[in-house]
Amino acid sequence: QVQVVESGGGLVQVGGSLRLSCAASGRTFSSYTMGWFRQAPGKQRELVAAIGRSGIMTYYADSVKGRFAISRDGAGNTVYLQMNSLKPEDTAVYYCNKDRRYYSDYLPWGQGTQVTVSS
């Protein structure tokens, strides 16, 4: 079973940037379309970006389009989320997992990484 470990979050000012990483342990992500999700306090977890197995197909939620960029390494062990022009509404815990639109279940959820954008 693949385990996911997210990292790279932190406290940043409005307009700043962060790069999140999602590492696989146990097995690789290479056979999965992967997504980055976020959950703000009191809100449901939402998909913000996804990337296909080959890295060619990408998806972005309207709220992050043009500011975030998802990528993955060729070995299939790491998925990244480059976040630019951050806004206070981007504040959330960020998680990575399989893009549920294509699969019947999720991998076990990691601990996530906290992103806080201060105004």
Tab-separated table of N, CA, C and O in Angstrom:
chain	number	residue	atom	x	y	z
A	1	GLN	N	0.859	-1.194	0.000
A	1	GLN	CA	0.000	0.000	0.000
A	1	GLN	C	0.895	1.245	0.000
A	1	GLN	O	1.878	1.326	0.719
A	2	VAL	N	0.504	2.194	-0.827
A	2	VAL	CA	1.259	3.445	-0.906
A	2	VAL	C	0.913	4.326	0.282
A	2	VAL	O	-0.257	4.478	0.632
A	3	GLN	N	1.919	4.898	0.885
A	3	GLN	CA	1.738	5.913	1.911
A	3	GLN	C	2.129	7.259	1.321
A	3	GLN	O	3.050	7.347	0.520
A	4	VAL	N	1.438	8.299	1.735
A	4	VAL	CA	1.748	9.630	1.225
A	4	VAL	C	2.246	10.501	2.365
A	4	VAL	O	1.737	10.418	3.487
A	5	VAL	N	3.238	11.331	2.058
A	5	VAL	CA	3.786	12.264	3.034
A	5	VAL	C	3.878	13.627	2.378
A	5	VAL	O	4.628	13.810	1.418
A	6	GLU	N	3.095	14.582	2.887
A	6	GLU	CA	3.087	15.933	2.353
A	6	GLU	C	4.039	16.816	3.154
A	6	GLU	O	4.181	16.640	4.363
A	7	SER	N	4.647	17.789	2.469
A	7	SER	CA	5.545	18.733	3.134
A	7	SER	C	5.599	20.025	2.341
A	7	SER	O	5.109	20.087	1.206
A	8	GLY	N	6.212	21.032	2.938
A	8	GLY	CA	6.452	22.288	2.245
A	8	GLY	C	5.550	23.432	2.641
A	8	GLY	O	5.719	24.553	2.154
A	9	GLY	N	4.566	23.175	3.493
A	9	GLY	CA	3.685	24.248	3.914
A	9	GLY	C	4.380	25.233	4.833
A	9	GLY	O	5.533	25.051	5.215
A	10	GLY	N	3.653	26.286	5.185
A	10	GLY	CA	4.207	27.280	6.089
A	10	GLY	C	3.365	28.523	6.118
A	10	GLY	O	2.240	28.550	5.598
A	11	LEU	N	3.927	29.543	6.735
A	11	LEU	CA	3.276	30.850	6.845
A	11	LEU	C	3.885	31.772	5.809
A	11	LEU	O	5.112	31.918	5.735
A	12	VAL	N	3.044	32.391	5.008
A	12	VAL	CA	3.518	33.269	3.946
A	12	VAL	C	2.586	34.466	3.852
A	12	VAL	O	1.405	34.378	4.189
A	13	GLN	N	3.117	35.581	3.398
A	13	GLN	CA	2.300	36.777	3.229
A	13	GLN	C	1.535	36.731	1.908
A	13	GLN	O	1.893	35.997	0.983
A	14	VAL	N	0.512	37.539	1.848
A	14	VAL	CA	-0.263	37.644	0.612
A	14	VAL	C	0.668	37.963	-0.556
A	14	VAL	O	1.554	38.814	-0.445
A	15	GLY	N	0.463	37.243	-1.653
A	15	GLY	CA	1.288	37.434	-2.828
A	15	GLY	C	2.526	36.566	-2.872
A	15	GLY	O	3.218	36.526	-3.896
A	16	GLY	N	2.790	35.872	-1.786
A	16	GLY	CA	3.970	35.025	-1.723
A	16	GLY	C	3.778	33.694	-2.414
A	16	GLY	O	2.724	33.419	-3.013
A	17	SER	N	4.816	32.863	-2.313
A	17	SER	CA	4.814	31.565	-2.987
A	17	SER	C	5.259	30.470	-2.042
A	17	SER	O	6.022	30.706	-1.105
A	18	LEU	N	4.772	29.270	-2.320
A	18	LEU	CA	5.207	28.072	-1.625
A	18	LEU	C	5.224	26.924	-2.625
A	18	LEU	O	4.449	26.917	-3.584
A	19	ARG	N	6.063	25.941	-2.359
A	19	ARG	CA	6.077	24.732	-3.167
A	19	ARG	C	5.854	23.536	-2.255
A	19	ARG	O	6.664	23.270	-1.369
A	20	LEU	N	4.774	22.850	-2.479
A	20	LEU	CA	4.436	21.671	-1.701
A	20	LEU	C	4.956	20.417	-2.402
A	20	LEU	O	4.991	20.347	-3.629
A	21	SER	N	5.323	19.441	-1.592
A	21	SER	CA	5.776	18.156	-2.122
A	21	SER	C	4.957	17.036	-1.501
A	21	SER	O	4.574	17.109	-0.327
A	22	CYS	N	4.729	16.023	-2.285
A	22	CYS	CA	4.026	14.829	-1.815
A	22	CYS	C	4.882	13.633	-2.209
A	22	CYS	O	5.053	13.362	-3.404
A	23	ALA	N	5.400	12.954	-1.219
A	23	ALA	CA	6.289	11.830	-1.472
A	23	ALA	C	5.573	10.509	-1.213
A	23	ALA	O	4.742	10.399	-0.305
A	24	ALA	N	5.924	9.537	-2.012
A	24	ALA	CA	5.354	8.194	-1.857
A	24	ALA	C	6.318	7.302	-1.089
A	24	ALA	O	7.525	7.398	-1.274
A	25	SER	N	5.780	6.486	-0.237
A	25	SER	CA	6.590	5.453	0.411
A	25	SER	C	5.848	4.138	0.306
A	25	SER	O	4.628	4.110	0.257
A	26	GLY	N	6.592	3.075	0.243
A	26	GLY	CA	5.979	1.770	0.093
A	26	GLY	C	5.904	1.368	-1.369
A	26	GLY	O	6.366	0.312	-1.755
A	27	ARG	N	5.285	2.201	-2.158
A	27	ARG	CA	5.192	1.993	-3.601
A	27	ARG	C	5.219	3.363	-4.245
A	27	ARG	O	5.245	4.383	-3.576
A	28	THR	N	5.154	3.419	-5.584
A	28	THR	CA	5.160	4.716	-6.263
A	28	THR	C	3.739	5.135	-6.619
A	28	THR	O	2.789	4.339	-6.580
A	29	PHE	N	3.619	6.413	-7.007
A	29	PHE	CA	2.356	6.947	-7.496
A	29	PHE	C	2.199	6.762	-8.995
A	29	PHE	O	1.214	7.209	-9.560
A	30	SER	N	3.174	6.173	-9.655
A	30	SER	CA	3.281	6.262	-11.105
A	30	SER	C	2.038	5.765	-11.847
A	30	SER	O	1.775	6.213	-12.957
A	31	SER	N	1.275	4.889	-11.273
A	31	SER	CA	0.115	4.342	-11.978
A	31	SER	C	-1.168	5.117	-11.694
A	31	SER	O	-2.236	4.735	-12.178
A	32	TYR	N	-1.081	6.186	-10.944
A	32	TYR	CA	-2.276	6.928	-10.548
A	32	TYR	C	-2.293	8.347	-11.082
A	32	TYR	O	-1.264	9.014	-11.137
A	33	THR	N	-3.471	8.809	-11.442
A	33	THR	CA	-3.700	10.240	-11.578
A	33	THR	C	-3.795	10.792	-10.164
A	33	THR	O	-4.605	10.326	-9.369
A	34	MET	N	-2.959	11.761	-9.871
A	34	MET	CA	-2.855	12.273	-8.500
A	34	MET	C	-3.419	13.686	-8.395
A	34	MET	O	-3.397	14.463	-9.358
A	35	GLY	N	-3.901	14.000	-7.226
A	35	GLY	CA	-4.457	15.332	-7.006
A	35	GLY	C	-3.962	15.948	-5.717
A	35	GLY	O	-3.532	15.239	-4.798
A	36	TRP	N	-3.999	17.260	-5.671
A	36	TRP	CA	-3.808	18.006	-4.441
A	36	TRP	C	-5.189	18.486	-3.988
A	36	TRP	O	-5.965	19.025	-4.789
A	37	PHE	N	-5.442	18.285	-2.717
A	37	PHE	CA	-6.700	18.684	-2.096
A	37	PHE	C	-6.388	19.669	-0.980
A	37	PHE	O	-5.271	19.720	-0.474
A	38	ARG	N	-7.394	20.428	-0.574
A	38	ARG	CA	-7.211	21.275	0.595
A	38	ARG	C	-8.494	21.304	1.402
A	38	ARG	O	-9.590	21.112	0.876
A	39	GLN	N	-8.306	21.527	2.692
A	39	GLN	CA	-9.452	21.629	3.591
A	39	GLN	C	-9.227	22.783	4.547
A	39	GLN	O	-8.282	22.776	5.345
A	40	ALA	N	-10.089	23.764	4.443
A	40	ALA	CA	-10.063	24.910	5.348
A	40	ALA	C	-10.976	24.615	6.535
A	40	ALA	O	-11.897	23.790	6.426
A	41	PRO	N	-10.752	25.280	7.655
A	41	PRO	CA	-11.588	25.040	8.836
A	41	PRO	C	-13.069	25.225	8.532
A	41	PRO	O	-13.469	26.235	7.932
A	42	GLY	N	-13.869	24.243	8.896
A	42	GLY	CA	-15.307	24.331	8.705
A	42	GLY	C	-15.779	24.070	7.286
A	42	GLY	O	-16.977	24.202	7.001
A	43	LYS	N	-14.859	23.701	6.402
A	43	LYS	CA	-15.229	23.460	5.006
A	43	LYS	C	-14.883	22.032	4.604
A	43	LYS	O	-14.084	21.361	5.244
A	44	GLN	N	-15.519	21.606	3.533
A	44	GLN	CA	-15.226	20.276	3.012
A	44	GLN	C	-13.894	20.264	2.270
A	44	GLN	O	-13.440	21.292	1.754
A	45	ARG	N	-13.281	19.089	2.227
A	45	ARG	CA	-12.058	18.925	1.448
A	45	ARG	C	-12.394	19.089	-0.032
A	45	ARG	O	-13.391	18.547	-0.502
A	46	GLU	N	-11.558	19.835	-0.749
A	46	GLU	CA	-11.810	20.070	-2.167
A	46	GLU	C	-10.562	19.772	-2.984
A	46	GLU	O	-9.436	19.975	-2.537
A	47	LEU	N	-10.808	19.326	-4.208
A	47	LEU	CA	-9.722	19.086	-5.149
A	47	LEU	C	-9.322	20.413	-5.776
A	47	LEU	O	-10.173	21.122	-6.310
A	48	VAL	N	-8.041	20.760	-5.724
A	48	VAL	CA	-7.588	22.019	-6.323
A	48	VAL	C	-6.765	21.808	-7.575
A	48	VAL	O	-6.724	22.687	-8.438
A	49	ALA	N	-6.116	20.662	-7.714
A	49	ALA	CA	-5.311	20.399	-8.905
A	49	ALA	C	-5.115	18.899	-9.053
A	49	ALA	O	-5.122	18.174	-8.061
A	50	ALA	N	-4.935	18.460	-10.299
A	50	ALA	CA	-4.695	17.046	-10.551
A	50	ALA	C	-3.772	16.916	-11.746
A	50	ALA	O	-3.690	17.810	-12.600
A	51	ILE	N	-3.091	15.774	-11.804
A	51	ILE	CA	-2.152	15.530	-12.894
A	51	ILE	C	-2.235	14.069	-13.296
A	51	ILE	O	-2.300	13.174	-12.453
A	52	GLY	N	-2.252	13.844	-14.602
A	52	GLY	CA	-2.334	12.491	-15.113
A	52	GLY	C	-1.042	11.713	-14.922
A	52	GLY	O	-0.018	12.253	-14.521
A	53	ARG	N	-1.126	10.430	-15.234
A	53	ARG	CA	0.021	9.544	-15.005
A	53	ARG	C	1.248	9.976	-15.796
A	53	ARG	O	2.376	9.858	-15.304
A	54	SER	N	1.050	10.483	-16.993
A	54	SER	CA	2.180	10.885	-17.823
A	54	SER	C	2.636	12.304	-17.530
A	54	SER	O	3.676	12.736	-18.019
A	55	GLY	N	1.859	13.031	-16.766
A	55	GLY	CA	2.195	14.417	-16.477
A	55	GLY	C	1.685	15.401	-17.513
A	55	GLY	O	1.888	16.607	-17.372
A	56	ILE	N	1.020	14.910	-18.541
A	56	ILE	CA	0.545	15.792	-19.604
A	56	ILE	C	-0.803	16.415	-19.233
A	56	ILE	O	-1.013	17.619	-19.358
A	57	MET	N	-1.729	15.605	-18.768
A	57	MET	CA	-3.041	16.117	-18.392
A	57	MET	C	-2.965	16.782	-17.040
A	57	MET	O	-2.421	16.234	-16.090
A	58	THR	N	-3.497	17.998	-16.969
A	58	THR	CA	-3.623	18.676	-15.683
A	58	THR	C	-5.023	19.260	-15.551
A	58	THR	O	-5.700	19.541	-16.547
A	59	TYR	N	-5.424	19.421	-14.314
A	59	TYR	CA	-6.717	20.022	-13.983
A	59	TYR	C	-6.491	21.013	-12.854
A	59	TYR	O	-5.686	20.759	-11.945
A	60	TYR	N	-7.206	22.153	-12.909
A	60	TYR	CA	-7.144	23.136	-11.837
A	60	TYR	C	-8.543	23.624	-11.525
A	60	TYR	O	-9.340	23.885	-12.428
A	61	ALA	N	-8.816	23.758	-10.259
A	61	ALA	CA	-10.054	24.411	-9.851
A	61	ALA	C	-9.991	25.876	-10.273
A	61	ALA	O	-8.907	26.469	-10.339
A	62	ASP	N	-11.138	26.450	-10.541
A	62	ASP	CA	-11.177	27.839	-10.983
A	62	ASP	C	-10.504	28.770	-9.985
A	62	ASP	O	-9.887	29.770	-10.375
A	63	SER	N	-10.596	28.451	-8.726
A	63	SER	CA	-10.069	29.337	-7.685
A	63	SER	C	-8.545	29.429	-7.692
A	63	SER	O	-7.982	30.366	-7.122
A	64	VAL	N	-7.869	28.473	-8.320
A	64	VAL	CA	-6.405	28.478	-8.308
A	64	VAL	C	-5.810	28.567	-9.709
A	64	VAL	O	-4.587	28.660	-9.854
A	65	LYS	N	-6.651	28.535	-10.714
A	65	LYS	CA	-6.169	28.530	-12.101
A	65	LYS	C	-5.330	29.766	-12.371
A	65	LYS	O	-5.709	30.894	-12.023
A	66	GLY	N	-4.173	29.555	-12.983
A	66	GLY	CA	-3.282	30.660	-13.296
A	66	GLY	C	-2.316	31.012	-12.170
A	66	GLY	O	-1.376	31.783	-12.373
A	67	ARG	N	-2.538	30.448	-10.982
A	67	ARG	CA	-1.659	30.743	-9.833
A	67	ARG	C	-0.924	29.503	-9.346
A	67	ARG	O	0.191	29.607	-8.835
A	68	PHE	N	-1.540	28.353	-9.461
A	68	PHE	CA	-0.949	27.101	-8.993
A	68	PHE	C	-0.514	26.266	-10.192
A	68	PHE	O	-1.128	26.322	-11.266
A	69	ALA	N	0.517	25.448	-9.991
A	69	ALA	CA	0.983	24.538	-11.032
A	69	ALA	C	1.342	23.198	-10.404
A	69	ALA	O	2.138	23.145	-9.455
A	70	ILE	N	0.773	22.150	-10.933
A	70	ILE	CA	1.031	20.795	-10.423
A	70	ILE	C	2.005	20.106	-11.361
A	70	ILE	O	1.968	20.305	-12.579
A	71	SER	N	2.885	19.316	-10.800
A	71	SER	CA	3.844	18.566	-11.598
A	71	SER	C	4.197	17.281	-10.857
A	71	SER	O	3.851	17.100	-9.684
A	72	ARG	N	4.887	16.393	-11.551
A	72	ARG	CA	5.315	15.152	-10.914
A	72	ARG	C	6.654	14.742	-11.499
A	72	ARG	O	6.973	15.080	-12.643
A	73	ASP	N	7.442	14.033	-10.733
A	73	ASP	CA	8.735	13.606	-11.241
A	73	ASP	C	8.555	12.355	-12.094
A	73	ASP	O	7.556	11.650	-12.012
A	74	GLY	N	9.536	12.087	-12.933
A	74	GLY	CA	9.440	10.990	-13.887
A	74	GLY	C	9.384	9.617	-13.243
A	74	GLY	O	8.804	8.684	-13.785
A	75	ALA	N	9.963	9.497	-12.076
A	75	ALA	CA	9.990	8.208	-11.395
A	75	ALA	C	8.658	7.868	-10.746
A	75	ALA	O	8.433	6.722	-10.359
A	76	GLY	N	7.794	8.872	-10.626
A	76	GLY	CA	6.494	8.622	-10.032
A	76	GLY	C	6.489	8.608	-8.527
A	76	GLY	O	5.530	8.146	-7.915
A	77	ASN	N	7.555	9.125	-7.920
A	77	ASN	CA	7.640	9.090	-6.472
A	77	ASN	C	7.202	10.378	-5.786
A	77	ASN	O	6.981	10.376	-4.573
A	78	THR	N	7.140	11.471	-6.533
A	78	THR	CA	6.835	12.753	-5.914
A	78	THR	C	5.906	13.572	-6.803
A	78	THR	O	6.081	13.603	-8.016
A	79	VAL	N	4.961	14.230	-6.177
A	79	VAL	CA	4.060	15.168	-6.852
A	79	VAL	C	4.235	16.524	-6.182
A	79	VAL	O	4.331	16.594	-4.951
A	80	TYR	N	4.288	17.565	-6.976
A	80	TYR	CA	4.535	18.911	-6.463
A	80	TYR	C	3.338	19.822	-6.737
A	80	TYR	O	2.561	19.611	-7.664
A	81	LEU	N	3.237	20.860	-5.917
A	81	LEU	CA	2.264	21.920	-6.167
A	81	LEU	C	2.965	23.249	-5.931
A	81	LEU	O	3.290	23.602	-4.795
A	82	GLN	N	3.233	23.963	-7.016
A	82	GLN	CA	3.809	25.310	-6.928
A	82	GLN	C	2.663	26.292	-6.777
A	82	GLN	O	1.766	26.338	-7.630
A	83	MET	N	2.687	27.042	-5.703
A	83	MET	CA	1.611	27.986	-5.412
A	83	MET	C	2.161	29.399	-5.428
A	83	MET	O	3.048	29.730	-4.629
A	84	ASN	N	1.672	30.224	-6.334
A	84	ASN	CA	2.104	31.606	-6.465
A	84	ASN	C	0.936	32.553	-6.201
A	84	ASN	O	-0.230	32.130	-6.217
A	85	SER	N	1.251	33.797	-5.981
A	85	SER	CA	0.228	34.832	-5.762
A	85	SER	C	-0.795	34.372	-4.726
A	85	SER	O	-2.016	34.460	-4.942
A	86	LEU	N	-0.297	33.905	-3.618
A	86	LEU	CA	-1.177	33.326	-2.606
A	86	LEU	C	-2.100	34.368	-2.000
A	86	LEU	O	-1.736	35.548	-1.838
A	87	LYS	N	-3.309	33.911	-1.663
A	87	LYS	CA	-4.344	34.759	-1.088
A	87	LYS	C	-4.746	34.204	0.274
A	87	LYS	O	-4.566	33.010	0.529
A	88	PRO	N	-5.339	35.025	1.125
A	88	PRO	CA	-5.787	34.515	2.427
A	88	PRO	C	-6.733	33.326	2.294
A	88	PRO	O	-6.702	32.411	3.133
A	89	GLU	N	-7.541	33.310	1.254
A	89	GLU	CA	-8.497	32.206	1.076
A	89	GLU	C	-7.826	30.898	0.665
A	89	GLU	O	-8.481	29.855	0.587
A	90	ASP	N	-6.522	30.933	0.412
A	90	ASP	CA	-5.775	29.696	0.150
A	90	ASP	C	-5.361	29.003	1.446
A	90	ASP	O	-4.833	27.884	1.411
A	91	THR	N	-5.572	29.663	2.565
A	91	THR	CA	-5.219	29.076	3.856
A	91	THR	C	-6.010	27.789	4.092
A	91	THR	O	-7.242	27.782	4.022
A	92	ALA	N	-5.296	26.703	4.331
A	92	ALA	CA	-5.927	25.390	4.498
A	92	ALA	C	-4.840	24.367	4.794
A	92	ALA	O	-3.644	24.658	4.688
A	93	VAL	N	-5.276	23.170	5.147
A	93	VAL	CA	-4.371	22.026	5.182
A	93	VAL	C	-4.431	21.379	3.804
A	93	VAL	O	-5.529	21.117	3.278
A	94	TYR	N	-3.277	21.146	3.217
A	94	TYR	CA	-3.189	20.596	1.877
A	94	TYR	C	-2.770	19.121	1.946
A	94	TYR	O	-1.857	18.752	2.692
A	95	TYR	N	-3.460	18.316	1.152
A	95	TYR	CA	-3.231	16.881	1.103
A	95	TYR	C	-3.054	16.441	-0.347
A	95	TYR	O	-3.576	17.080	-1.259
A	96	CYS	N	-2.362	15.340	-0.541
A	96	CYS	CA	-2.354	14.750	-1.870
A	96	CYS	C	-2.937	13.346	-1.785
A	96	CYS	O	-2.891	12.687	-0.739
A	97	ASN	N	-3.507	12.915	-2.878
A	97	ASN	CA	-4.118	11.596	-2.942
A	97	ASN	C	-4.495	11.301	-4.385
A	97	ASN	O	-4.329	12.133	-5.269
A	98	LYS	N	-5.026	10.110	-4.620
A	98	LYS	CA	-5.528	9.773	-5.941
A	98	LYS	C	-6.676	10.715	-6.291
A	98	LYS	O	-7.447	11.130	-5.409
A	99	ASP	N	-6.799	11.035	-7.552
A	99	ASP	CA	-7.917	11.843	-8.030
A	99	ASP	C	-9.147	10.932	-8.051
A	99	ASP	O	-9.280	10.091	-8.941
A	100	ARG	N	-10.030	11.128	-7.118
A	100	ARG	CA	-11.164	10.229	-6.900
A	100	ARG	C	-12.110	10.164	-8.100
A	100	ARG	O	-12.910	9.245	-8.217
A	101	ARG	N	-12.007	11.122	-9.010
A	101	ARG	CA	-12.870	11.091	-10.187
A	101	ARG	C	-12.585	9.874	-11.048
A	101	ARG	O	-13.412	9.470	-11.868
A	102	TYR	N	-11.415	9.263	-10.867
A	102	TYR	CA	-11.007	8.144	-11.712
A	102	TYR	C	-10.932	6.823	-10.953
A	102	TYR	O	-10.714	5.773	-11.565
A	103	TYR	N	-11.088	6.855	-9.646
A	103	TYR	CA	-10.899	5.651	-8.857
A	103	TYR	C	-12.041	5.483	-7.863
A	103	TYR	O	-12.734	6.440	-7.520
A	104	SER	N	-12.175	4.248	-7.390
A	104	SER	CA	-13.269	3.963	-6.457
A	104	SER	C	-12.902	4.264	-5.015
A	104	SER	O	-13.785	4.282	-4.149
A	105	ASP	N	-11.631	4.484	-4.749
A	105	ASP	CA	-11.238	4.741	-3.371
A	105	ASP	C	-10.007	5.634	-3.333
A	105	ASP	O	-9.403	5.943	-4.356
A	106	TYR	N	-9.663	6.056	-2.132
A	106	TYR	CA	-8.476	6.863	-1.896
A	106	TYR	C	-7.363	5.991	-1.317
A	106	TYR	O	-7.622	4.921	-0.764
A	107	LEU	N	-6.155	6.476	-1.401
A	107	LEU	CA	-5.066	5.956	-0.581
A	107	LEU	C	-5.302	6.402	0.855
A	107	LEU	O	-6.080	7.338	1.090
A	108	PRO	N	-4.647	5.773	1.815
A	108	PRO	CA	-4.730	6.303	3.181
A	108	PRO	C	-4.259	7.761	3.198
A	108	PRO	O	-3.237	8.094	2.599
A	109	TRP	N	-5.013	8.629	3.852
A	109	TRP	CA	-4.664	10.045	3.870
A	109	TRP	C	-3.426	10.279	4.720
A	109	TRP	O	-3.270	9.687	5.789
A	110	GLY	N	-2.560	11.164	4.234
A	110	GLY	CA	-1.425	11.592	5.020
A	110	GLY	C	-1.834	12.630	6.052
A	110	GLY	O	-3.028	12.935	6.208
A	111	GLN	N	-0.836	13.197	6.704
A	111	GLN	CA	-1.129	14.182	7.751
A	111	GLN	C	-1.412	15.561	7.179
A	111	GLN	O	-1.921	16.438	7.876
A	112	GLY	N	-1.081	15.752	5.922
A	112	GLY	CA	-1.282	17.049	5.300
A	112	GLY	C	-0.191	18.032	5.690
A	112	GLY	O	0.650	17.767	6.554
A	113	THR	N	-0.207	19.178	5.030
A	113	THR	CA	0.728	20.249	5.355
A	113	THR	C	-0.038	21.562	5.412
A	113	THR	O	-0.835	21.865	4.521
A	114	GLN	N	0.165	22.307	6.483
A	114	GLN	CA	-0.600	23.542	6.719
A	114	GLN	C	-0.026	24.692	5.907
A	114	GLN	O	1.174	24.957	5.955
A	115	VAL	N	-0.895	25.381	5.193
A	115	VAL	CA	-0.540	26.606	4.488
A	115	VAL	C	-1.356	27.737	5.096
A	115	VAL	O	-2.593	27.652	5.145
A	116	THR	N	-0.673	28.763	5.551
A	116	THR	CA	-1.340	29.918	6.137
A	116	THR	C	-0.867	31.164	5.402
A	116	THR	O	0.337	31.427	5.339
A	117	VAL	N	-1.812	31.902	4.856
A	117	VAL	CA	-1.495	33.120	4.118
A	117	VAL	C	-1.997	34.300	4.940
A	117	VAL	O	-3.210	34.423	5.193
A	118	SER	N	-1.091	35.157	5.353
A	118	SER	CA	-1.452	36.290	6.197
A	118	SER	C	-1.584	37.554	5.356
A	118	SER	O	-0.832	37.781	4.408
A	119	SER	N	-2.556	38.361	5.744
A	119	SER	CA	-2.793	39.609	4.997
A	119	SER	C	-2.145	40.796	5.697
A	119	SER	O	-1.611	40.693	6.778
